[in-house]
Coordinates of N, CA and C in Angstrom, one line a residue:
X1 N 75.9 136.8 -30.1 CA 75.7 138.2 -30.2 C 74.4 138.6 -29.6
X2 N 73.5 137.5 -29.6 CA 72.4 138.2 -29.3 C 72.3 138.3 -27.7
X3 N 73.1 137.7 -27.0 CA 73.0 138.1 -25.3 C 73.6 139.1 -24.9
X4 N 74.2 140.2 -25.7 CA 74.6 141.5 -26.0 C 73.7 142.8 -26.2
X5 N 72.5 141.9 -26.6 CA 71.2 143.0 -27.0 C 70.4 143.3 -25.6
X6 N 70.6 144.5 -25.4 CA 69.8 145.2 -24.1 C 68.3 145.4 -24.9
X7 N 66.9 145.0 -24.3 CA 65.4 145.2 -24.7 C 65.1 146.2 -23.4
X8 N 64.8 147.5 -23.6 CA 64.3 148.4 -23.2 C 63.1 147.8 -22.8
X9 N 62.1 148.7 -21.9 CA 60.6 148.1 -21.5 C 59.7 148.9 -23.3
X10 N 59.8 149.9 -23.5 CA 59.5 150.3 -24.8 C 59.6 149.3 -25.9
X11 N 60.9 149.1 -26.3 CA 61.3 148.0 -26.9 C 60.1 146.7 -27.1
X12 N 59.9 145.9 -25.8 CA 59.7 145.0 -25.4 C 58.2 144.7 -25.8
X13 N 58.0 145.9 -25.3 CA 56.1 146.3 -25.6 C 55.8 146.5 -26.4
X14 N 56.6 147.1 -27.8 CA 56.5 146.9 -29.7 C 56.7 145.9 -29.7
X15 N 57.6 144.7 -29.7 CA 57.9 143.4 -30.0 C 56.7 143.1 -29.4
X16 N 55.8 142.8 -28.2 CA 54.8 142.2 -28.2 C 53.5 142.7 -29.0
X17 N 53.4 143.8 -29.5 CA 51.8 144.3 -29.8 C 52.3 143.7 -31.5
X18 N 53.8 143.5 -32.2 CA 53.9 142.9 -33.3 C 53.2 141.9 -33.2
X19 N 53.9 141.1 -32.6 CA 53.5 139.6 -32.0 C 52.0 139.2 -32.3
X20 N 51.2 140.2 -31.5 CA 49.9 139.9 -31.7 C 49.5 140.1 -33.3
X21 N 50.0 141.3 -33.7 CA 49.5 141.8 -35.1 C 49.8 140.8 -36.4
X22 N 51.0 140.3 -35.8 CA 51.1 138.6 -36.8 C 50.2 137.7 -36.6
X23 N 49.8 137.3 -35.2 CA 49.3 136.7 -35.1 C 47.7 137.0 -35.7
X24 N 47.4 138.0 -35.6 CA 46.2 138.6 -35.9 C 46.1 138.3 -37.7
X25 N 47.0 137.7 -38.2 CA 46.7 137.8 -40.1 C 47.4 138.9 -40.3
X26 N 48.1 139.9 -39.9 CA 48.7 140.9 -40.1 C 50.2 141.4 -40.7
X27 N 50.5 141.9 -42.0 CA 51.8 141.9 -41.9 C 52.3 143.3 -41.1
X28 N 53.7 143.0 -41.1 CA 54.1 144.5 -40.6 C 55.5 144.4 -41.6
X29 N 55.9 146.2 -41.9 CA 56.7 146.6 -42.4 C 57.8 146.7 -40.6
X30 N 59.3 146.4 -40.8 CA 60.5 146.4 -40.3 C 60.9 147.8 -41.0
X31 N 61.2 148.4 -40.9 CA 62.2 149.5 -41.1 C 63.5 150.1 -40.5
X32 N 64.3 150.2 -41.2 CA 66.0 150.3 -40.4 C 66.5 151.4 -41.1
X33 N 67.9 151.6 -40.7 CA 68.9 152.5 -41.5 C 69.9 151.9 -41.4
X34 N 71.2 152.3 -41.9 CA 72.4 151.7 -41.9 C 73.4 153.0 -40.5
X35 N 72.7 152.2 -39.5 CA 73.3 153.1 -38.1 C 73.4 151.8 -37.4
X36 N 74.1 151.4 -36.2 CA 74.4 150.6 -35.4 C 75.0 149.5 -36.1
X37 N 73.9 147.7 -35.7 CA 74.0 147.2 -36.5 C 73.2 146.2 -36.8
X38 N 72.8 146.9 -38.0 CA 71.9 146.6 -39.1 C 71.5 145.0 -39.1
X39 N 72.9 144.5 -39.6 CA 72.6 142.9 -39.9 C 72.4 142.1 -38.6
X40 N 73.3 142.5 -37.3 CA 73.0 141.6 -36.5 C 70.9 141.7 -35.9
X41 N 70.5 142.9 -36.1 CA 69.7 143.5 -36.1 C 68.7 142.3 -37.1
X42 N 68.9 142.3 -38.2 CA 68.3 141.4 -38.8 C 68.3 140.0 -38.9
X43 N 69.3 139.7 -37.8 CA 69.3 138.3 -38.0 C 68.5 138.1 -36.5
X44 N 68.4 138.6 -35.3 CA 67.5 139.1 -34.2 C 65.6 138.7 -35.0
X45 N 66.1 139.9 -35.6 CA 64.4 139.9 -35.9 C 63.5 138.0 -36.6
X46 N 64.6 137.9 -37.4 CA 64.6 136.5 -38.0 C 64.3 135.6 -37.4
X47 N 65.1 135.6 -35.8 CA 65.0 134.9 -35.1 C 64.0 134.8 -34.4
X48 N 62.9 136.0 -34.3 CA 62.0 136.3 -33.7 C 60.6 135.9 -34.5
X49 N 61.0 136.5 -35.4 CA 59.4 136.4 -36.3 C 59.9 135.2 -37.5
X50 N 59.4 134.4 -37.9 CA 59.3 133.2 -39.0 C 58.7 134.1 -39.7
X51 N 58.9 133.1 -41.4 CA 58.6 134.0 -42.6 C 59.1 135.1 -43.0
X52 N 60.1 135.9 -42.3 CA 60.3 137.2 -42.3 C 61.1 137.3 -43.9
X53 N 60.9 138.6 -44.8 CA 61.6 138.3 -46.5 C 62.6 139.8 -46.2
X54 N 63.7 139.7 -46.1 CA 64.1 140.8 -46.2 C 65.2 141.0 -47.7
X55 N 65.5 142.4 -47.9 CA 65.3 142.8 -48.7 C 67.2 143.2 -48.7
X56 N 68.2 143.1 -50.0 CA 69.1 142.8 -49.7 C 69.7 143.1 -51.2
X57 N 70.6 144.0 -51.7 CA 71.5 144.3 -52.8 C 72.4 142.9 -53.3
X58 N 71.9 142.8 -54.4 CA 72.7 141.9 -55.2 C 74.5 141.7 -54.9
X59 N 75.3 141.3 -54.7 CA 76.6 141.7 -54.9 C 76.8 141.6 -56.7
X60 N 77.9 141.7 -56.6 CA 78.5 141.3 -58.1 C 79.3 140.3 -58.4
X61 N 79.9 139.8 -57.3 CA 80.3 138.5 -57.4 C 79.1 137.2 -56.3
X62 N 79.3 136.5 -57.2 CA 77.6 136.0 -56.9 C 78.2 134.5 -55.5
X63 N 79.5 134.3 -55.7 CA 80.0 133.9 -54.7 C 80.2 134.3 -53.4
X64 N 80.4 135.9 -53.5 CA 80.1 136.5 -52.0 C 78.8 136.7 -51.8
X65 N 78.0 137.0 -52.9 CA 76.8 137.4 -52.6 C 75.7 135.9 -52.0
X66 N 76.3 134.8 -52.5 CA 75.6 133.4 -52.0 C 76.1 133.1 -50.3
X67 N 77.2 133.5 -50.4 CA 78.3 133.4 -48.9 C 77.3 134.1 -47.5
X68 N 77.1 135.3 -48.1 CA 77.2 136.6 -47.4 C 75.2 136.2 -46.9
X69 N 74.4 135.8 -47.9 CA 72.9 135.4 -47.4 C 73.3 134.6 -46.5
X70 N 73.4 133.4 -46.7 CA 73.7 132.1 -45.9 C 73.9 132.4 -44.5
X71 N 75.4 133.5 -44.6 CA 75.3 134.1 -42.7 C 74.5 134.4 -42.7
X72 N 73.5 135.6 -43.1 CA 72.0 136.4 -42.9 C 71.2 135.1 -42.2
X73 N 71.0 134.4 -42.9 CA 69.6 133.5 -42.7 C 70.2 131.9 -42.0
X74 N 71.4 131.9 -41.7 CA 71.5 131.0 -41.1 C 71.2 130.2 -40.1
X75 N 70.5 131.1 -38.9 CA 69.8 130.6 -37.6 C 68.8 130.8 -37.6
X76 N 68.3 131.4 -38.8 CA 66.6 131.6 -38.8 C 65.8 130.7 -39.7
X77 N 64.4 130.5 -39.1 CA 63.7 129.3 -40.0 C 63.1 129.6 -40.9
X78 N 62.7 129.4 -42.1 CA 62.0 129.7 -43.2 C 61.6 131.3 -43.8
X79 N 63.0 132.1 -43.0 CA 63.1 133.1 -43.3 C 63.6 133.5 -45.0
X80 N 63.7 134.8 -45.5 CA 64.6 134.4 -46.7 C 65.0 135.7 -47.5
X81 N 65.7 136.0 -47.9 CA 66.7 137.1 -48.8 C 66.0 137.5 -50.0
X82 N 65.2 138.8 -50.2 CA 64.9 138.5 -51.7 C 66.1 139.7 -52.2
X83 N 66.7 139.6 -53.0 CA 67.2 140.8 -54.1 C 66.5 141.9 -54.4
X84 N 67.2 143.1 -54.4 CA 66.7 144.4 -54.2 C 66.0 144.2 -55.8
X85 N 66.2 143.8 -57.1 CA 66.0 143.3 -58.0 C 64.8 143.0 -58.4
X86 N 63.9 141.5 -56.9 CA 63.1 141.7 -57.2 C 62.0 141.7 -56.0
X87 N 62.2 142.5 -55.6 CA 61.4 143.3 -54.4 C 60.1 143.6 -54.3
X88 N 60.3 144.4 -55.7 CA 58.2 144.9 -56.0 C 57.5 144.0 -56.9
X89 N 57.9 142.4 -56.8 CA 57.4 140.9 -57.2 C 57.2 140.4 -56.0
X90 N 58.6 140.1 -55.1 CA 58.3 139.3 -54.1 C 57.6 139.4 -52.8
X91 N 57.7 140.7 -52.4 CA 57.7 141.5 -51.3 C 56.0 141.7 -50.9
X92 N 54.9 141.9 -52.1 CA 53.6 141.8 -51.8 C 53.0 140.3 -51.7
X93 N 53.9 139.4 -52.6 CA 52.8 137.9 -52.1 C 53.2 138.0 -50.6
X94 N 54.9 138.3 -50.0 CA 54.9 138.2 -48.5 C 53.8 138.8 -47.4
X95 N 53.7 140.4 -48.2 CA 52.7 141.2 -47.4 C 51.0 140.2 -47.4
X96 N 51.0 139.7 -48.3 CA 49.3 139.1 -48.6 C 49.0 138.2 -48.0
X97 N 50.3 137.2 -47.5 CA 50.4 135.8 -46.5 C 49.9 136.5 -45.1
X98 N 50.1 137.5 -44.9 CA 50.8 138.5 -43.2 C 51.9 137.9 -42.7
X99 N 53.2 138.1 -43.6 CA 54.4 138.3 -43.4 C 55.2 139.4 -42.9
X100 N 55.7 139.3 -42.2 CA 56.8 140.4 -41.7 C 57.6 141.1 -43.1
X101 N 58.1 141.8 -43.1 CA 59.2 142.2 -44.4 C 60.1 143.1 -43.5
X102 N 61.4 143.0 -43.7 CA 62.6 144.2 -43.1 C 63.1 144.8 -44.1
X103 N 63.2 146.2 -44.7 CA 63.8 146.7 -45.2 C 64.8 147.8 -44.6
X104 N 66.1 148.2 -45.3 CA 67.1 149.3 -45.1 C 66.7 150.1 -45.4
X105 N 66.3 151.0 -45.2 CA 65.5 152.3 -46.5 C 66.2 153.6 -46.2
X106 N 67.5 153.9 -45.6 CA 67.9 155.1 -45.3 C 69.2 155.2 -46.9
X107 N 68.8 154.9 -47.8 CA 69.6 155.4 -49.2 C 68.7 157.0 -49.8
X108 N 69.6 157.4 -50.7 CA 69.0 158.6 -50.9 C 68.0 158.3 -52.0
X109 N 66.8 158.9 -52.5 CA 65.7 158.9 -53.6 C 66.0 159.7 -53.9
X110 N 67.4 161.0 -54.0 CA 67.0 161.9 -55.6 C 66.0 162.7 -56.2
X111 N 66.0 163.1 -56.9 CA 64.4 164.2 -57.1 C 63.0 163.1 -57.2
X112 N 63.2 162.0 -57.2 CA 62.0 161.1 -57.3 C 61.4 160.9 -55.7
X113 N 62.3 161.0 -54.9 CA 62.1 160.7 -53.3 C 60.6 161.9 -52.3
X114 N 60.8 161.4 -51.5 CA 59.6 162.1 -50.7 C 60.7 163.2 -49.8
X115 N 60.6 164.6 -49.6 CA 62.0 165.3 -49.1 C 60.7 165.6 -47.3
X116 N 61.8 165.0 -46.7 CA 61.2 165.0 -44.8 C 62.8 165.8 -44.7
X117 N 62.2 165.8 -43.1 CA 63.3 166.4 -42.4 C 64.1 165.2 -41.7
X118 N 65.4 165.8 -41.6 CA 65.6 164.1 -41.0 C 67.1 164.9 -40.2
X119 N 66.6 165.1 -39.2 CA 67.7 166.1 -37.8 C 68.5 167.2 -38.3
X120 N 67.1 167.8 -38.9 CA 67.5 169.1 -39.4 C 67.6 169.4 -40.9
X121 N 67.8 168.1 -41.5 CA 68.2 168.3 -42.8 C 67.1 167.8 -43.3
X122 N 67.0 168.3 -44.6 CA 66.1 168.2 -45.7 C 66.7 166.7 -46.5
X123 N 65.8 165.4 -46.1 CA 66.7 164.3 -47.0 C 65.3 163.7 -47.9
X124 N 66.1 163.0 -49.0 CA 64.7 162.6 -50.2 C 65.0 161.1 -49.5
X125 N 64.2 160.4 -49.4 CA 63.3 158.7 -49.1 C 62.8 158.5 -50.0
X126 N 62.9 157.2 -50.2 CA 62.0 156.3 -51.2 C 60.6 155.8 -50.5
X127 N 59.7 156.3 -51.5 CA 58.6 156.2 -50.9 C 57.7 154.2 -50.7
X128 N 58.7 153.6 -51.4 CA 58.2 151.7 -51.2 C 57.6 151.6 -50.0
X129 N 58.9 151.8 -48.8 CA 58.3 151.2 -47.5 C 56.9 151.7 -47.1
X130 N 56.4 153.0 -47.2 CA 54.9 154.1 -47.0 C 54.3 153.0 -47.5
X131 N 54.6 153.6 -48.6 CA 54.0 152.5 -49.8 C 53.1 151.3 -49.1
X132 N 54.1 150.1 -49.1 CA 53.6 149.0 -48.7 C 52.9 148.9 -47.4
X133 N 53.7 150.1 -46.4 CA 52.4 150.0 -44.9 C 51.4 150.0 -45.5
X134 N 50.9 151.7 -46.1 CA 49.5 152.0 -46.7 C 48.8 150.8 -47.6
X135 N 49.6 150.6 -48.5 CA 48.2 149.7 -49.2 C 48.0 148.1 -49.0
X136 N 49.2 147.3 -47.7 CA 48.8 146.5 -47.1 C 48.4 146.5 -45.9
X137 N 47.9 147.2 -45.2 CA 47.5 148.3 -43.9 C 48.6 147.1 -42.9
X138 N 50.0 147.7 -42.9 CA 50.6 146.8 -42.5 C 51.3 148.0 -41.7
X139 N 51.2 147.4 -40.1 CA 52.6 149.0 -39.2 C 52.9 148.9 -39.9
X140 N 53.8 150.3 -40.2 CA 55.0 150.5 -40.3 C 56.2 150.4 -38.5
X141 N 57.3 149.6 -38.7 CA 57.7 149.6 -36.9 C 59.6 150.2 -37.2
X142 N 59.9 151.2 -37.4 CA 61.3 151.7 -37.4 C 61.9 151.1 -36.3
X143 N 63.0 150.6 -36.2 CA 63.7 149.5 -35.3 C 65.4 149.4 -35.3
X144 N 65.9 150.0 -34.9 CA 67.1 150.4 -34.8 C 68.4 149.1 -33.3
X145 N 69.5 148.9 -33.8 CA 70.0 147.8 -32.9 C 71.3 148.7 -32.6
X146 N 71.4 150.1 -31.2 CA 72.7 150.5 -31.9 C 73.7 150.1 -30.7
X147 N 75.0 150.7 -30.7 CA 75.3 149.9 -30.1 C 75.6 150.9 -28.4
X148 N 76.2 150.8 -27.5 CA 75.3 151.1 -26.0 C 76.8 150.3 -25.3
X149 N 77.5 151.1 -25.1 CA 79.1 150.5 -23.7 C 79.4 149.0 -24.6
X150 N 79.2 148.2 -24.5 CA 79.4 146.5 -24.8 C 78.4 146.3 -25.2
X151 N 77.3 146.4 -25.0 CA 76.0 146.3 -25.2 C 75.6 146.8 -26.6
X152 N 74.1 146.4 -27.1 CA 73.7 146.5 -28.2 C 72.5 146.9 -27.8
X153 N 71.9 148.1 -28.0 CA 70.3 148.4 -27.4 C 69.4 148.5 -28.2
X154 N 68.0 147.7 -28.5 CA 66.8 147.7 -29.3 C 66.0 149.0 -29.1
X155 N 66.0 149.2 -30.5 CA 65.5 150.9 -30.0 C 63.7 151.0 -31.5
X156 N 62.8 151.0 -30.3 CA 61.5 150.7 -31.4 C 60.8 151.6 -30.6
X157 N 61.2 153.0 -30.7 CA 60.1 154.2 -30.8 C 58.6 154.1 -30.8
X158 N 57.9 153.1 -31.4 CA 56.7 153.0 -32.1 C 56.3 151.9 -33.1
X159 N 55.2 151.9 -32.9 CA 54.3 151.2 -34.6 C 53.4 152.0 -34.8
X160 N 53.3 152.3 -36.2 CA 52.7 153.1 -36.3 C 51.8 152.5 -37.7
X161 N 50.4 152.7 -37.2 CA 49.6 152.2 -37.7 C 49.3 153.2 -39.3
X162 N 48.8 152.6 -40.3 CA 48.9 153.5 -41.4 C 47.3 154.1 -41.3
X163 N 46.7 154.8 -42.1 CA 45.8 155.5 -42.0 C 44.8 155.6 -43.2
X164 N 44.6 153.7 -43.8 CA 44.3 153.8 -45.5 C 42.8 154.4 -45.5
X165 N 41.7 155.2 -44.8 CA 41.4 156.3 -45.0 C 41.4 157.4 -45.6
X166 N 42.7 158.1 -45.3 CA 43.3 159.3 -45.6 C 43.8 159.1 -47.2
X167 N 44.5 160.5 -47.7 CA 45.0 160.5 -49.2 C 45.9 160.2 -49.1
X168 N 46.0 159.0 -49.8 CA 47.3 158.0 -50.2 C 48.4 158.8 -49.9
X169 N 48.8 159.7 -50.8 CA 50.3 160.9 -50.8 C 50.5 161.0 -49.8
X170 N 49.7 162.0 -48.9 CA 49.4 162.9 -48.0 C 50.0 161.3 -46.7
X171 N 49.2 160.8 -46.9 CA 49.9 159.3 -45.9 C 50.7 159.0 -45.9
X172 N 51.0 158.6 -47.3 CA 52.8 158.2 -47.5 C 53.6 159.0 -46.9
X173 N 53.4 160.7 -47.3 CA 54.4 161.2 -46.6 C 54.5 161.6 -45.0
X174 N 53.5 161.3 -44.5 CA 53.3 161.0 -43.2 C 54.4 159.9 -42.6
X175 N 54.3 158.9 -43.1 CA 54.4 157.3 -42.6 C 56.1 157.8 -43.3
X176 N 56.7 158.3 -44.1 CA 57.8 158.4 -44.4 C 58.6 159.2 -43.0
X177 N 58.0 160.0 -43.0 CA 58.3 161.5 -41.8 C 58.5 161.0 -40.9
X178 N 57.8 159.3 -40.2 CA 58.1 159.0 -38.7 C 59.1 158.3 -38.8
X179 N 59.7 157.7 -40.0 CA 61.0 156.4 -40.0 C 61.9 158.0 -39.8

């Protein structure tokens, strides 16, 4: 699948300034939605960056849900699945290594969410992903795989650096506003 994926010159040139920022001791937040596709999307990145912990709903049957990892992480190296469960345990020793992290974050937050605009509409976000840019001064990189004729096209707008200066809120909702 992956000789399917078209890298834009944009594209190309976030994937490298990540690159360095790993290399640099740095983590970075991944950010996605559930548009194109997602998983092959994440198994891409996997393949790209080592260490990478992405973030993944429990099933209920623990047989598909063992099945269904295994594809995820199967061609990637010491990558790994944590459960949405336990996310705000596992997800900062990642950020503290300078690990990569991918999360889905386009579900709705409800009156508890951050309300942006999002193509006109007024939608609530969960503020985690902000979150973890800001207080592990880690990009945030929104990264989308959609799909393009036969083709599959890498679509990375940006990285966008956090601003732990500024008032935490006031940043979060910033850093939420650009995904």
């Amino acid at each position: 699948a992956f000789s399917r994926i078209v890298i834009p010159a944009q594209a190309a040139a976030c994937l490298g300034k990540v690159r360095e920022t790993l290399a640099g001791g740095r983590p970075v937040v991944f950010a996605t939605g559930h548009v194109g596709n997602w998983e092959i999307l994440g198994q891409y990145i996997g393949c790209e960056f080592k260490e990478c912990r992405f973030v993944a709903q429990e099933q209920s049957n623990k047989f598909i849900d063992r099945y269904i990892n295994e594809l995820r992480i199967a061609q990637m190296e010491n990558n790994k699945i944590i459960h949405s469960h336990a996310a705000a345990r596992e997800l900062p020793k990642a950020l503290k290594r300078g690990a990569p992290i991918f999360l889905v974050a386009d579900q709705d937050a409800g009156k508890d969410g951050i309300v942006v605009d999002f193509m006109g509409t007024r939608a609530s976000y969960h503020r985690g992903i902000a979150s973890f840019s800001y207080h592990y001064n880690a990009p945030l990189v929104p990264i989308f795989l959609v799909h393009s004729g036969g083709k599959m096209t890498l679509m990375m707008p940006a990285i966008v650096e956090p601003n732990t200066a500024a008032a935490r809120e006031g940043e979060i909702e910033r850093l939420v506003s650009v995904f």
